[in-house]
Amino acid sequence: MAIVTVENFELKLDKFDALKFKSVDVPAYKTDIQGGDALMSGDKGAVRQTFTKKREAAVQITVKTIASGNAKSTSSLMRKWLKECMPKSENGDGFPDAARTTGTIKTFNAAGEVIDSWKLSGVWVCKYTIGQLSIGGGLLEETYTLQVDQFDPA
């Protein structure tokens, strides 16, 4: 069996033209077992169970980007989206319906072929953290947690 490596990934959110993330943590995908046929052993005549795809509800995806003051940067666009998703009591925009979006995550091999992909819907920013502040001169990372109402393999 050949080892498959991920050479690149893409998180596309339909609300934005192009975002560039340093990393994306994809949640585990689980299946439910449906029906009555379960593979009980490998012997001849064994009974089999049907596995069906289960919709994964309310998962969270963590994304990281490099902080930037450029108005068109991923950092600035994500901060603006965060404000849109915040309640008015916290100086946000009150989380209008337009704050939610849909999107996809794709992983690619070295040849540029899609290895895996997932569909996302009901996506919004629910948490923001800033990386460690240091005088060492390193880049400042921002971490955003995205709440995803529906997460399915594509």
Coordinates of C-alpha atoms in Angstrom, one line a residue:
M1 CA 0.0 0.0 0.0
A2 CA 1.4 3.4 -1.0
I3 CA 1.7 6.2 1.5
V4 CA -0.4 9.2 0.6
T5 CA 1.0 12.6 1.7
V6 CA -0.9 15.9 1.7
E7 CA 1.1 18.5 -0.1
N8 CA -1.4 21.3 0.0
F9 CA -4.9 22.1 1.2
E10 CA -7.6 24.6 0.5
L11 CA -10.3 25.9 2.8
K12 CA -12.7 27.9 0.6
L13 CA -15.5 29.9 2.3
D14 CA -18.1 31.1 -0.1
K15 CA -18.3 34.4 1.7
F16 CA -14.8 35.3 0.7
D17 CA -12.8 35.4 -2.6
A18 CA -9.6 34.0 -1.4
L19 CA -8.3 33.2 2.1
K20 CA -4.9 31.7 2.9
F21 CA -4.5 29.8 6.1
K22 CA -1.3 28.4 7.7
S23 CA -3.1 25.4 9.0
V24 CA -6.6 23.9 9.3
D25 CA -7.6 21.2 11.9
V26 CA -10.2 19.0 10.3
P27 CA -12.5 17.2 12.8
A28 CA -12.8 13.4 12.9
Y29 CA -15.6 12.0 10.7
K30 CA -17.7 9.2 12.2
T31 CA -20.1 6.8 10.7
D32 CA -23.1 5.1 12.3
I33 CA -23.9 1.5 11.7
Q34 CA -27.4 0.9 10.2
G35 CA -29.3 -2.2 9.6
G36 CA -28.9 -5.7 11.1
D37 CA -26.0 -7.3 9.1
A38 CA -22.7 -7.1 11.0
L39 CA -19.5 -8.8 10.0
M40 CA -19.1 -11.0 13.0
S41 CA -16.0 -13.0 11.8
G42 CA -14.0 -13.6 8.7
D43 CA -15.3 -17.2 8.3
K44 CA -17.2 -18.4 5.3
G45 CA -20.8 -17.4 5.5
A46 CA -20.2 -14.6 8.0
V47 CA -23.0 -12.1 8.5
R48 CA -22.3 -8.5 7.2
Q49 CA -23.6 -5.1 8.4
T50 CA -24.2 -2.2 6.2
F51 CA -22.3 1.0 7.0
T52 CA -24.0 4.3 6.0
K53 CA -22.7 7.8 6.1
K54 CA -23.8 9.9 9.1
R55 CA -24.0 13.6 8.9
E56 CA -21.6 15.1 11.5
A57 CA -23.5 17.9 13.3
A58 CA -22.0 20.9 15.1
V59 CA -18.3 20.4 14.7
Q60 CA -15.6 23.0 15.2
I61 CA -12.7 23.6 12.9
T62 CA -9.6 25.5 14.1
V63 CA -7.7 27.6 11.5
K64 CA -4.5 29.6 11.9
T65 CA -3.3 32.6 9.9
I66 CA -0.5 35.2 10.2
A67 CA -1.6 38.5 11.7
S68 CA -1.6 41.4 9.2
G69 CA -2.9 44.9 9.0
N70 CA -3.5 44.8 5.2
A71 CA -7.2 45.3 4.6
K72 CA -7.3 42.5 2.0
S73 CA -5.3 40.0 4.1
T74 CA -6.9 36.8 5.5
S75 CA -6.2 38.2 9.0
S76 CA -8.2 41.4 8.4
L77 CA -11.1 39.6 6.7
M78 CA -11.3 37.1 9.5
R79 CA -11.3 39.8 12.2
K80 CA -14.1 41.7 10.3
W81 CA -16.1 38.4 10.1
L82 CA -15.6 37.8 13.8
K83 CA -17.0 41.3 14.6
E84 CA -20.0 40.5 12.3
C85 CA -20.6 37.3 14.3
M86 CA -20.3 38.9 17.8
P87 CA -23.4 40.1 19.7
K88 CA -24.2 43.8 19.8
S89 CA -23.6 43.7 23.6
E90 CA -19.9 43.0 22.8
N91 CA -19.7 45.8 20.2
G92 CA -20.3 43.3 17.4
D93 CA -22.8 43.5 14.5
G94 CA -25.4 41.3 16.2
F95 CA -24.8 38.1 14.2
P96 CA -27.1 38.6 11.2
D97 CA -28.1 35.6 9.0
A98 CA -25.6 36.8 6.4
A99 CA -22.8 36.1 8.9
R100 CA -23.1 32.4 8.2
T101 CA -21.5 30.9 5.1
T102 CA -20.9 27.6 3.3
G103 CA -17.6 26.2 2.0
T104 CA -15.3 23.3 1.3
I105 CA -12.0 21.8 2.5
K106 CA -9.9 19.9 0.0
T107 CA -6.5 18.2 0.4
F108 CA -4.1 17.6 -2.6
N109 CA -1.2 15.3 -3.3
A110 CA 2.1 16.3 -5.0
A111 CA 0.5 15.9 -8.4
G112 CA -2.3 18.4 -7.5
E113 CA -5.0 15.7 -7.4
V114 CA -7.7 15.9 -4.7
I115 CA -7.1 13.3 -2.0
D116 CA -10.1 14.2 0.1
S117 CA -12.8 16.8 0.4
W118 CA -15.5 17.9 2.8
K119 CA -18.6 20.2 2.5
L120 CA -19.4 22.7 5.2
S121 CA -22.6 24.6 5.8
G122 CA -23.7 27.0 8.5
V123 CA -20.1 28.2 9.2
W124 CA -19.4 31.1 11.5
V125 CA -16.5 32.4 13.7
C126 CA -17.1 31.5 17.4
K127 CA -13.7 32.1 18.9
Y128 CA -10.5 34.1 18.3
T129 CA -7.1 33.8 20.1
I130 CA -3.9 35.5 19.4
G131 CA -0.5 33.8 19.6
Q132 CA 2.2 34.2 22.1
L133 CA 3.6 37.8 22.2
S134 CA 7.4 37.7 22.2
I135 CA 10.2 40.1 21.6
G136 CA 12.0 37.4 19.5
G137 CA 10.8 39.0 16.2
G138 CA 8.7 36.0 15.1
L139 CA 5.5 36.2 13.2
L140 CA 2.3 36.7 15.2
E141 CA -0.3 33.9 14.7
E142 CA -4.0 34.3 15.0
T143 CA -6.3 31.3 15.7
Y144 CA -9.9 31.2 14.8
T145 CA -12.4 28.6 15.7
L146 CA -15.2 28.0 13.2
Q147 CA -18.5 26.6 14.2
V148 CA -19.8 24.3 11.5
D149 CA -23.5 23.3 11.6
Q150 CA -23.0 20.5 9.0
F151 CA -19.8 18.7 8.0
D152 CA -20.0 16.0 5.4
P153 CA -17.5 14.2 3.1
A154 CA -17.9 15.6 -0.4

